[in-house]
Coordinates of C-alpha atoms in Angstrom, one line a residue:
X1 CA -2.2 31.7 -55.9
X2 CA -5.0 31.8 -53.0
X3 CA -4.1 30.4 -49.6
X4 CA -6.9 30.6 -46.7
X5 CA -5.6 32.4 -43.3
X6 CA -7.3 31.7 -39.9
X7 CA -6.9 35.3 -38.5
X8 CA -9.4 35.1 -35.6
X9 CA -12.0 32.5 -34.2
X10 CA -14.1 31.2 -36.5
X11 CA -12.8 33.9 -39.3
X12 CA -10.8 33.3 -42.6
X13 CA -9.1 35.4 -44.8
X14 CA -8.2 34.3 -48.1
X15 CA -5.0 36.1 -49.5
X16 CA -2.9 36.0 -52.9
X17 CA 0.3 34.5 -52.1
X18 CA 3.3 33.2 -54.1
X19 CA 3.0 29.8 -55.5
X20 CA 5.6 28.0 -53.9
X21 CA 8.8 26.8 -56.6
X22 CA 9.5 22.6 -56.1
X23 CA 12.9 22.6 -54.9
X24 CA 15.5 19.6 -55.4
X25 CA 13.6 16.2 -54.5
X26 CA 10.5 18.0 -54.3
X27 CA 6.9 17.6 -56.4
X28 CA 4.3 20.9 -56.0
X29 CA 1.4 19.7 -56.1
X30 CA -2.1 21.1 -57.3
X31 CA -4.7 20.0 -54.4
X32 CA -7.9 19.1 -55.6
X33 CA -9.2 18.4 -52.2
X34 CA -8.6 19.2 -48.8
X35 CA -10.4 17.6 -45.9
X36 CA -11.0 18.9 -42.3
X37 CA -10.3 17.7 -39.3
X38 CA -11.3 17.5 -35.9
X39 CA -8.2 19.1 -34.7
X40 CA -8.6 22.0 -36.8
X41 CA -12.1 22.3 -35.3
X42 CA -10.6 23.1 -32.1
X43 CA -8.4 25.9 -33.1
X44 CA -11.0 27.0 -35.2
X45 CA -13.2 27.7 -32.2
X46 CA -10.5 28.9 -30.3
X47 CA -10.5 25.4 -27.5
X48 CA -7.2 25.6 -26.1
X49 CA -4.9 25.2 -29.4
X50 CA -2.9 28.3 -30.9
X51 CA -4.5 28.8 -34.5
X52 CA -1.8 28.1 -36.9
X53 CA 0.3 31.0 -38.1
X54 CA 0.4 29.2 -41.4
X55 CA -2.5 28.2 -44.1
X56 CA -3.7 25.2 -41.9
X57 CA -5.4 22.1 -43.9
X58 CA -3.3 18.9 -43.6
X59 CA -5.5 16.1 -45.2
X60 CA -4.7 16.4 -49.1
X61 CA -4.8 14.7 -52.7
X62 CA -4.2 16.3 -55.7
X63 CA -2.2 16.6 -59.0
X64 CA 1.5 16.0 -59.6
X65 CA 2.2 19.8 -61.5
X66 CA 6.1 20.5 -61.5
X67 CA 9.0 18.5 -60.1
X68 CA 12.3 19.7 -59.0
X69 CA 15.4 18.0 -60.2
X70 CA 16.6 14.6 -58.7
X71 CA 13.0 13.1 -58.4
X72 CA 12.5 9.6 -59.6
X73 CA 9.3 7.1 -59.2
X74 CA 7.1 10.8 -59.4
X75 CA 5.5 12.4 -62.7
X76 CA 3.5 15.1 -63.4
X77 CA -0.2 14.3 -64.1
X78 CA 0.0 11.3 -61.3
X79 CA -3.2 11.5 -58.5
X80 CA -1.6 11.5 -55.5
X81 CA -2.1 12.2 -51.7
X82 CA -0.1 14.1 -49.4
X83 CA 1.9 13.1 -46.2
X84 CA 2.3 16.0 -44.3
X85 CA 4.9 15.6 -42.3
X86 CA 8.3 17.7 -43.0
X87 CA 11.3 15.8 -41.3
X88 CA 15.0 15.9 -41.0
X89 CA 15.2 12.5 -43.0
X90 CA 19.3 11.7 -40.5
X91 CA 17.9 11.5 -37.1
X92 CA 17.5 8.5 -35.9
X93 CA 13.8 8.2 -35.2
X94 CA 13.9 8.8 -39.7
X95 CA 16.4 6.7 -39.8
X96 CA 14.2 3.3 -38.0
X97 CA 11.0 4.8 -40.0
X98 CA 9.6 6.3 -36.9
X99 CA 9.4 9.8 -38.3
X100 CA 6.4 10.7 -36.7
X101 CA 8.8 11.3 -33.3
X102 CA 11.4 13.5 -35.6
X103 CA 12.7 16.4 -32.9
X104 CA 12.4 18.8 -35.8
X105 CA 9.3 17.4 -37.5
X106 CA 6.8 20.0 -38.8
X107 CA 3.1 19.4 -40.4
X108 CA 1.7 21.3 -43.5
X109 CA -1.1 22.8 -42.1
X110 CA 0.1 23.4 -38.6
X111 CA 3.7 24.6 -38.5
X112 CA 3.9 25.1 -42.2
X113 CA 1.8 25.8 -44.8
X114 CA -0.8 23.1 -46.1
X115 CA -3.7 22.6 -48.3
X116 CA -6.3 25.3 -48.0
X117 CA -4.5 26.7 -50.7
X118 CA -4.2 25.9 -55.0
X119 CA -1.0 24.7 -54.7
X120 CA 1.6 23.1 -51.6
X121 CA 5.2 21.7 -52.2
X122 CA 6.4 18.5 -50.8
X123 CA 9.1 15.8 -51.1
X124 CA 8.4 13.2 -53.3
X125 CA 9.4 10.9 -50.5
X126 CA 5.9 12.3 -48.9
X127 CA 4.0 12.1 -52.3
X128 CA 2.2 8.3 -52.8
X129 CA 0.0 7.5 -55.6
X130 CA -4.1 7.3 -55.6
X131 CA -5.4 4.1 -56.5
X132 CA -7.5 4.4 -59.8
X133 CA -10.7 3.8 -57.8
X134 CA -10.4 6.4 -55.3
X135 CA -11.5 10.1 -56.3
X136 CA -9.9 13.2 -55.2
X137 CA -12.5 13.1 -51.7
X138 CA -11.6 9.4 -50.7
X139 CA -8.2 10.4 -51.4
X140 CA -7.8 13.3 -49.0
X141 CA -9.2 10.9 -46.5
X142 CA -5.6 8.5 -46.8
X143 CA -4.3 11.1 -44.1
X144 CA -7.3 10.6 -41.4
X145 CA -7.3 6.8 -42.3
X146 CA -3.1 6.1 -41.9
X147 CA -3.6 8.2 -38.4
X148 CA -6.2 5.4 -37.4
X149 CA -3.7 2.3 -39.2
X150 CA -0.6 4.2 -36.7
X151 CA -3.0 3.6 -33.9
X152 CA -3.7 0.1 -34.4
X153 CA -0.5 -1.2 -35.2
X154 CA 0.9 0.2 -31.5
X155 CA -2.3 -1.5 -29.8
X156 CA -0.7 -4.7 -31.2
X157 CA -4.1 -6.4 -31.1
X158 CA -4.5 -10.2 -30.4
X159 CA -6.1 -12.3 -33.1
X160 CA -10.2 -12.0 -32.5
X161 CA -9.9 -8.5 -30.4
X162 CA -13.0 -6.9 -29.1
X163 CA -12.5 -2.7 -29.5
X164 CA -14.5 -0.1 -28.3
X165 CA -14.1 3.1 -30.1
X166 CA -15.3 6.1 -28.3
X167 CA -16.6 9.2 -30.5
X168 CA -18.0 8.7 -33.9
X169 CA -16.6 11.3 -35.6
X170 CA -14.0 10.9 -38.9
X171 CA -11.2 9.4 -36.8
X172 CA -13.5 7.1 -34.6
X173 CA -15.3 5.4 -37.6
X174 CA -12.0 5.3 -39.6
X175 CA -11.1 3.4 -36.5
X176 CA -13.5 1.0 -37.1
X177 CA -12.2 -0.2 -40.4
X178 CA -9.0 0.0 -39.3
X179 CA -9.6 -2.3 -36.1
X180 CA -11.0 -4.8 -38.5
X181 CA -8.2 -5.0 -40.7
X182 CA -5.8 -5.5 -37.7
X183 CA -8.0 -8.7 -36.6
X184 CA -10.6 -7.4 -34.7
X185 CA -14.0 -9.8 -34.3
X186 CA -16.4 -7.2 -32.9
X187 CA -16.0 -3.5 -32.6
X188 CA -18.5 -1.2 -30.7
X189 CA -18.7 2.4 -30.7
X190 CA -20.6 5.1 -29.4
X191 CA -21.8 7.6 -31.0
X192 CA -24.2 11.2 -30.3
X193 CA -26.3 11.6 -33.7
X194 CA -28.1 9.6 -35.8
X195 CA -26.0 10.3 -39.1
X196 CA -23.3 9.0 -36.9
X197 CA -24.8 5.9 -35.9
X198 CA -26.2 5.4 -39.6
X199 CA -22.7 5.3 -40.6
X200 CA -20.8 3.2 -37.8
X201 CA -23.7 0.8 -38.4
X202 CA -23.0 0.3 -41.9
X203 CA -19.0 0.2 -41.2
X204 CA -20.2 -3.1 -38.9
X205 CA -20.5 -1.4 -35.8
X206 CA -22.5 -2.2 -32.7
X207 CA -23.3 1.4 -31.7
X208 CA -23.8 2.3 -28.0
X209 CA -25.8 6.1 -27.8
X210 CA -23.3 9.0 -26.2
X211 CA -25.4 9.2 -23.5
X212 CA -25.3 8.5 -19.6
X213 CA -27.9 5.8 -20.2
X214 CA -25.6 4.7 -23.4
X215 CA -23.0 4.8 -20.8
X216 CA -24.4 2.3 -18.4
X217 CA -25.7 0.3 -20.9
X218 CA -21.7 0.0 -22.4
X219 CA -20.0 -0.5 -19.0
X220 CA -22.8 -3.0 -18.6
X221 CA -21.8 -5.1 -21.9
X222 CA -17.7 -4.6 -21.5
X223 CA -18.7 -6.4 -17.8
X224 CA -19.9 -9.4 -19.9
X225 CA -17.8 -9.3 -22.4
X226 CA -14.2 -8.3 -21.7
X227 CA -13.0 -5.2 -23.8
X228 CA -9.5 -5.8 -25.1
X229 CA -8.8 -2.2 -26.5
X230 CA -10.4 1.0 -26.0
X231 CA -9.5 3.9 -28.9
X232 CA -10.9 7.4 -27.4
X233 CA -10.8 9.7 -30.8
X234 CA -13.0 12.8 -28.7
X235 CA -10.2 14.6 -27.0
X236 CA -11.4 18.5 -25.8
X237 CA -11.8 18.1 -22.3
X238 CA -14.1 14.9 -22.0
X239 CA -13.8 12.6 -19.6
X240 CA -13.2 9.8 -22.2
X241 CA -10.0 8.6 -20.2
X242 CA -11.8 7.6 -17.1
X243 CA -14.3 6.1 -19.5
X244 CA -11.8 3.9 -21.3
X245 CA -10.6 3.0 -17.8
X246 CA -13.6 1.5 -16.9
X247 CA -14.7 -0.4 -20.2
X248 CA -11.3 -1.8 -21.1
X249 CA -10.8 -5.8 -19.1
X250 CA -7.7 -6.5 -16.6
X251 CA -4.4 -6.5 -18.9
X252 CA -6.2 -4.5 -22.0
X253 CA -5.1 -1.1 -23.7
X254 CA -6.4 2.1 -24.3
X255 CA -5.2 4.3 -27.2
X256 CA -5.0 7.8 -27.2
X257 CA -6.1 9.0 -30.5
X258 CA -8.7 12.2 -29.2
X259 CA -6.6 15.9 -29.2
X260 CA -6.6 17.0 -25.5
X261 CA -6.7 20.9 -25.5
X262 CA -6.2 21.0 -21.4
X263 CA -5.4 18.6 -18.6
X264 CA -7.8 15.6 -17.8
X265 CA -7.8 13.6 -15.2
X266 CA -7.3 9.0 -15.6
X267 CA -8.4 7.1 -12.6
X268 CA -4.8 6.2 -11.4
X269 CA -6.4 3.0 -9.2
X270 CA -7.6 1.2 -12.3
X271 CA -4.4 2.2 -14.3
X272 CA -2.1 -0.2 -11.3
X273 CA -4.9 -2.5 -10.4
X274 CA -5.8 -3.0 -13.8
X275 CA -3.0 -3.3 -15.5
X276 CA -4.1 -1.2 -18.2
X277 CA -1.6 -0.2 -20.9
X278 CA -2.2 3.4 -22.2
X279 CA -0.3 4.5 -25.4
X280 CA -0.7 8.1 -27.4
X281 CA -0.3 7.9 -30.8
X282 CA 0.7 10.6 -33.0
X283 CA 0.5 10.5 -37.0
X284 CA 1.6 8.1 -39.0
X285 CA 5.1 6.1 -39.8
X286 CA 6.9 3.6 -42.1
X287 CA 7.5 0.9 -39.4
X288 CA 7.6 -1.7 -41.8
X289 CA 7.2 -2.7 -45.3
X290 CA 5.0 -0.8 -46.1
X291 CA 4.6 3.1 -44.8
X292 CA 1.3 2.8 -43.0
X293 CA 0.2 6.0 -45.2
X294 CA 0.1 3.0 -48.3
X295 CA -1.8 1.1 -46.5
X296 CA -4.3 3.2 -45.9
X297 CA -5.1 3.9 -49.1
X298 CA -5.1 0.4 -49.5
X299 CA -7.8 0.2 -47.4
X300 CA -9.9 3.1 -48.4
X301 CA -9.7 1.6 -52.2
X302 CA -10.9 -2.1 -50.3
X303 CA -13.7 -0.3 -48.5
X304 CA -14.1 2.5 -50.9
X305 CA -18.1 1.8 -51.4
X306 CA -18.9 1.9 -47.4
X307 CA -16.2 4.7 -46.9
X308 CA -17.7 7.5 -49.7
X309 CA -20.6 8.4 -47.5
X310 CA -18.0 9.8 -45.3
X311 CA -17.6 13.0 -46.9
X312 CA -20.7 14.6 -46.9
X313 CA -19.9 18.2 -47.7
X314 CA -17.7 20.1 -50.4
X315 CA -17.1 23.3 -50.2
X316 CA -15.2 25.9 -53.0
X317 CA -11.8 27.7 -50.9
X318 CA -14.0 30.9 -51.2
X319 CA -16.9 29.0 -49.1
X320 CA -14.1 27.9 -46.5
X321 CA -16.0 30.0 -43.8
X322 CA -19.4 28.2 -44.4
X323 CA -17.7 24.8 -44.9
X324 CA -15.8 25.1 -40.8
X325 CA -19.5 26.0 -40.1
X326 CA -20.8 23.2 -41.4
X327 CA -17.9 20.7 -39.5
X328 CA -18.9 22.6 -36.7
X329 CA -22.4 21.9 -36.7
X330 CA -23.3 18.1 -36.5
X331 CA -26.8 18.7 -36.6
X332 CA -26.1 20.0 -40.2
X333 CA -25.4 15.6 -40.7
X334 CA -21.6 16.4 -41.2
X335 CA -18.4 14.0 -41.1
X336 CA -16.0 14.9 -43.3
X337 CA -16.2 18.6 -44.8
X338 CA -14.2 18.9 -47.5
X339 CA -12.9 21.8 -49.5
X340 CA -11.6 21.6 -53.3
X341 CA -10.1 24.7 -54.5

């Protein structure tokens, strides 16, 4: 099969492989669409991440193809998208459903092999069926979505929240729907271009410009009216932390949803005299009922019609070059760049 290689900065290789075999409890799966994502973006570019030694691409749907022996509840032919995450299933962070903090957790796409390929194997315990009304695109997007759910479940939100999400990329306007969802009454967000804004405007967003006069004009309205949560989804090396610091009120949290590729700095004085909460959050988990993966796609199938416009390129795995060039360039109007083998 093909399998796409980061061997340099901003250059791919695509190889022939062997397609991988479904061992006991597993499903192979054929990917009809695999999104990218900010994070890759950074490797790509070579910001301060090591460029995965593996075919990177973690946000996947496809098709049910084989199954080992000993799967039940999983058949061949069923739409599905992908959890990523490869864990030990005994510890006891799998054990309480927290799997996202497994000691010997590894990611398709970072530490193994993921979805810029035809074909990826997984456990069927990571496999969860597409609702009918969600194509292969709004599918890949469950992964992007159930990192936003993760987040907003440890903000634990009060009833009528007011959120500011900072960055408008995939994340931060995923964060949008999911802030609603957990019972948030207004969210604002800022964003740098005007596709951006377009978008968080039609997600329900007030949008603040990424500016230093969309700055002031932010700090300005959290001042009147008090900012419970702040969710930073930028990362790099911004300065989003001392931002968040600022906008969120006495006794509020921020959320740390942005990849850092290097040290920032957080104003330490507003932290104490604050009494700001700050919590990272990494992945996804099954905490509850439900594993927060299903309820993403829950969501994406509830908000499907405002959510499509998301994805606004596709790209064939032998385009993969042009379609990171495209995710790279935001004056090109990109969100989500997809690529469907």
């Amino acid at each position: 099969m093909r399998a796409a290689f980061c061997v340099a900065p901003r250059q791919f290789e695509l190889r022939d492989v062997a397609q991988p075999t479904p061992g006991p409890g597993e499903a192979l799966i054929k990917i009809h669409n695999c999104g990218i994502c900010g994070s890759d973006l950074h490797w790509y570019h070579g910001g301060g991440l090591p460029i995965p030694p593996v075919c990177p691409g973690h946000e996947i749907s496809g098709e049910v193809a084989a199954l080992g022996s000993g799967v039940r509840g999983v058949r061949a032919g069923d739409r599905i998208a992908i959890e990523p995450l490869l864990v030990c299933h005994e510890c006891r962070y799998c054990r309480s459903g927290e799997y996202q903090l497994c000691r010997r957790m590894r990611i398709r796409g970072i530490s193994a092999d993921g979805g810029f390929a035809d074909y990826v194997s997984m456990p069927a315990s990571a496999v969860f069926p597409l609702p009918s009304s969600l194509d292969w695109e709004l599918g890949a997007m469950a992964e992007p979505m159930a990192v936003c759910v993760h987040a907003l479940r440890l903000a634990a939100l009060p009833l009528g929240a007011r959120v500011v999400v900072l960055g408008a990329g995939t994340i931060g306007l995923l964060s949008i729907v999911a802030a609603r969802a957990a019972g948030a009454a207004e969210v604002l967000i800022s964003a740098r271009y005007p596709h951006q804004r377009a978008a968080a405007e039609r997600l329900g967003a007030r949008v603040f410009a990424a500016t230093s006069e969309g700055a002031v004009e932010l700090i300005d309205y959290a001042y009147q009216n008090p900012v419970d949560a702040v969710i930073e989804t930028v990362g790099g090396v911004a300065d989003t932390l001392n931002d968040a610091m600022q906008l969120v009120r006495a006794g509020g949290v921020v959320i740390v949803l942005g990849v850092f590729t290097g040290p920032v700095t957080c104003n330490g004085l507003l932290l104490v005299s604050k009494e700001v909460r700050i919590v990272g959050s990494l992945t996804y988990s099954r905490a509850g009922m439900l594993a927060e993966f299903e309820i993403a796609l829950q969501l994406l199938a509830e908000q499907r019609t405002r959510l499509r416009p998301l994805t606004t390129h596709t790209f064939s795995l032998d385009r993969i070059s042009e379609g990171f060039a495209a995710a790279s360039d935001k004056t090109s109007g990109a969100i989500k760049v997809s690529i469907a083998p």
